[in-house]
Amino acid sequence: MKYVLSRLSFFIVSVWAAVTINFVLPRMMPGNPADAMFAKFQNNLTPQAMTALKLEFGFSNQPLIVQYFDYLKGLITLHWGLSFTYYPTPTKTVIAHSLPWTIGLVGITTLISVFLGTGLGILIAWRRGGALDNTLPIVSLFFQAAPYMWTGLLLLYFLSFKLGWFPLAHGYALSVQPSWSISFILSVLKHAILPGITIFLGSFSGWLIGMRNNMILTLGEDYVVFAEAKGVRPSRLMLMYAARNAILPQITSFAIAIGNVVSGSILTEVVFSYPGIGAQLQAAVLQQDYPLIQAAFLMIALSVLLANLLVDLLYSRLDPRVRAGGATV
């Protein structure tokens, strides 16, 4: 219980710090975001109309502490302001429309990478020196070293532009209407294949090599050697003795990966014009859409913190030494 309370306390303090930094940073930037936003209206609106528009977007001359508490109240009540880019659409609506695309694409691809990379890492470590062990890590490292954008552009050029096997952009065909129909679902899956492959190729190697190295270290431990000498079945020795302990560091990495699902893969989404959080964040930066930038960064920070909290609690169940010693992951 003491360990759980300490992790919850750390989580609450971290959330407060993330929220505060998200409030302070835009106000520390040079220039005035209100002036940058409303400069294009200077010749078309009266001073009274300009003041009313600024109030609608939430800009005020109140003291900073008053603005801060208004900002906290808005977060709690889900009033995150209006998007400059998609005015008069609320920022939370833009986030809500983009978030499922990123979670669906990056989340599923991340899970496939984790389970496939971890499973193959266990296998090639158990059979180290074999054909898979000599080839798979090298090939996967090549794709991990290549930038996401470069891999995505190559896939687009050869498989979409040259061969026409896959669509060039967007999340679904413009000829279908968003719904739960078979045609829409198949269109979404077809559009997600190339960006999914791009993300998979960039992350698979880390899981594969990380698990392989952990397994090799664990296989050299005394308790594994002793169990092997006692005649424990090879499958049980591999999974219950070696893999069960070697997988613990992977769980910590998994927390970071799951937390980063919300941020998506910005360059991949931009290359494929995929309608996720990454593409929206890039558009918000280009348009100086400060409410949307703040909301996107806050979602990313909260997702990372929440994922780390959940994995800290899970880690304490898998490794009692963490709970007993009060150590942090």
PDB file of N, CA and C in Angstrom, residues 126 222-238 241:
ATOM      1  N   TRP A 126      17.148 -18.253 -27.330  1.00  0.00           N
ATOM      2  CA  TRP A 126      17.178 -19.665 -26.928  1.00  0.00           C
ATOM      3  C   TRP A 126      17.960 -20.496 -27.937  1.00  0.00           C
ATOM      4  N   ASP A 222      22.586 -18.243 -12.324  1.00  0.00           N
ATOM      5  CA  ASP A 222      22.799 -19.521 -11.625  1.00  0.00           C
ATOM      6  C   ASP A 222      21.519 -20.337 -11.505  1.00  0.00           C
ATOM      7  N   TYR A 223      20.391 -19.658 -11.224  1.00  0.00           N
ATOM      8  CA  TYR A 223      19.159 -20.422 -11.013  1.00  0.00           C
ATOM      9  C   TYR A 223      18.690 -21.102 -12.304  1.00  0.00           C
ATOM     10  N   VAL A 224      18.987 -20.489 -13.474  1.00  0.00           N
ATOM     11  CA  VAL A 224      18.628 -21.113 -14.742  1.00  0.00           C
ATOM     12  C   VAL A 224      19.536 -22.307 -15.015  1.00  0.00           C
ATOM     13  N   VAL A 225      20.822 -22.136 -14.756  1.00  0.00           N
ATOM     14  CA  VAL A 225      21.765 -23.245 -14.943  1.00  0.00           C
ATOM     15  C   VAL A 225      21.426 -24.400 -14.005  1.00  0.00           C
ATOM     16  N   PHE A 226      21.046 -24.071 -12.772  1.00  0.00           N
ATOM     17  CA  PHE A 226      20.690 -25.109 -11.797  1.00  0.00           C
ATOM     18  C   PHE A 226      19.434 -25.852 -12.230  1.00  0.00           C
ATOM     19  N   ALA A 227      18.429 -25.084 -12.734  1.00  0.00           N
ATOM     20  CA  ALA A 227      17.195 -25.730 -13.198  1.00  0.00           C
ATOM     21  C   ALA A 227      17.461 -26.630 -14.391  1.00  0.00           C
ATOM     22  N   GLU A 228      18.351 -26.193 -15.275  1.00  0.00           N
ATOM     23  CA  GLU A 228      18.696 -27.022 -16.428  1.00  0.00           C
ATOM     24  C   GLU A 228      19.391 -28.304 -15.973  1.00  0.00           C
ATOM     25  N   ALA A 229      20.268 -28.189 -14.954  1.00  0.00           N
ATOM     26  CA  ALA A 229      20.971 -29.374 -14.440  1.00  0.00           C
ATOM     27  C   ALA A 229      20.010 -30.341 -13.773  1.00  0.00           C
ATOM     28  N   LYS A 230      18.922 -29.834 -13.212  1.00  0.00           N
ATOM     29  CA  LYS A 230      17.932 -30.707 -12.568  1.00  0.00           C
ATOM     30  C   LYS A 230      17.072 -31.439 -13.580  1.00  0.00           C
ATOM     31  N   GLY A 231      17.157 -31.034 -14.864  1.00  0.00           N
ATOM     32  CA  GLY A 231      16.384 -31.713 -15.891  1.00  0.00           C
ATOM     33  C   GLY A 231      15.042 -31.093 -16.187  1.00  0.00           C
ATOM     34  N   VAL A 232      14.879 -29.806 -15.897  1.00  0.00           N
ATOM     35  CA  VAL A 232      13.627 -29.110 -16.240  1.00  0.00           C
ATOM     36  C   VAL A 232      13.426 -29.131 -17.749  1.00  0.00           C
ATOM     37  N   ARG A 233      12.183 -29.358 -18.161  1.00  0.00           N
ATOM     38  CA  ARG A 233      11.885 -29.413 -19.590  1.00  0.00           C
ATOM     39  C   ARG A 233      12.322 -28.130 -20.293  1.00  0.00           C
ATOM     40  N   PRO A 234      12.891 -28.250 -21.516  1.00  0.00           N
ATOM     41  CA  PRO A 234      13.397 -27.056 -22.221  1.00  0.00           C
ATOM     42  C   PRO A 234      12.343 -25.957 -22.387  1.00  0.00           C
ATOM     43  N   SER A 235      11.095 -26.330 -22.748  1.00  0.00           N
ATOM     44  CA  SER A 235      10.056 -25.312 -22.947  1.00  0.00           C
ATOM     45  C   SER A 235       9.751 -24.577 -21.646  1.00  0.00           C
ATOM     46  N   ARG A 236       9.688 -25.324 -20.532  1.00  0.00           N
ATOM     47  CA  ARG A 236       9.442 -24.692 -19.235  1.00  0.00           C
ATOM     48  C   ARG A 236      10.635 -23.834 -18.812  1.00  0.00           C
ATOM     49  N   LEU A 237      11.830 -24.333 -19.074  1.00  0.00           N
ATOM     50  CA  LEU A 237      13.026 -23.574 -18.732  1.00  0.00           C
ATOM     51  C   LEU A 237      13.075 -22.260 -19.504  1.00  0.00           C
ATOM     52  N   MET A 238      12.705 -22.306 -20.780  1.00  0.00           N
ATOM     53  CA  MET A 238      12.758 -21.112 -21.621  1.00  0.00           C
ATOM     54  C   MET A 238      11.716 -20.076 -21.188  1.00  0.00           C
ATOM     55  N   TYR A 241      11.377 -19.914 -16.497  1.00  0.00           N
ATOM     56  CA  TYR A 241      12.581 -19.547 -15.750  1.00  0.00           C
ATOM     57  C   TYR A 241      13.307 -18.352 -16.384  1.00  0.00           C
TER      58      TYR A 241
END
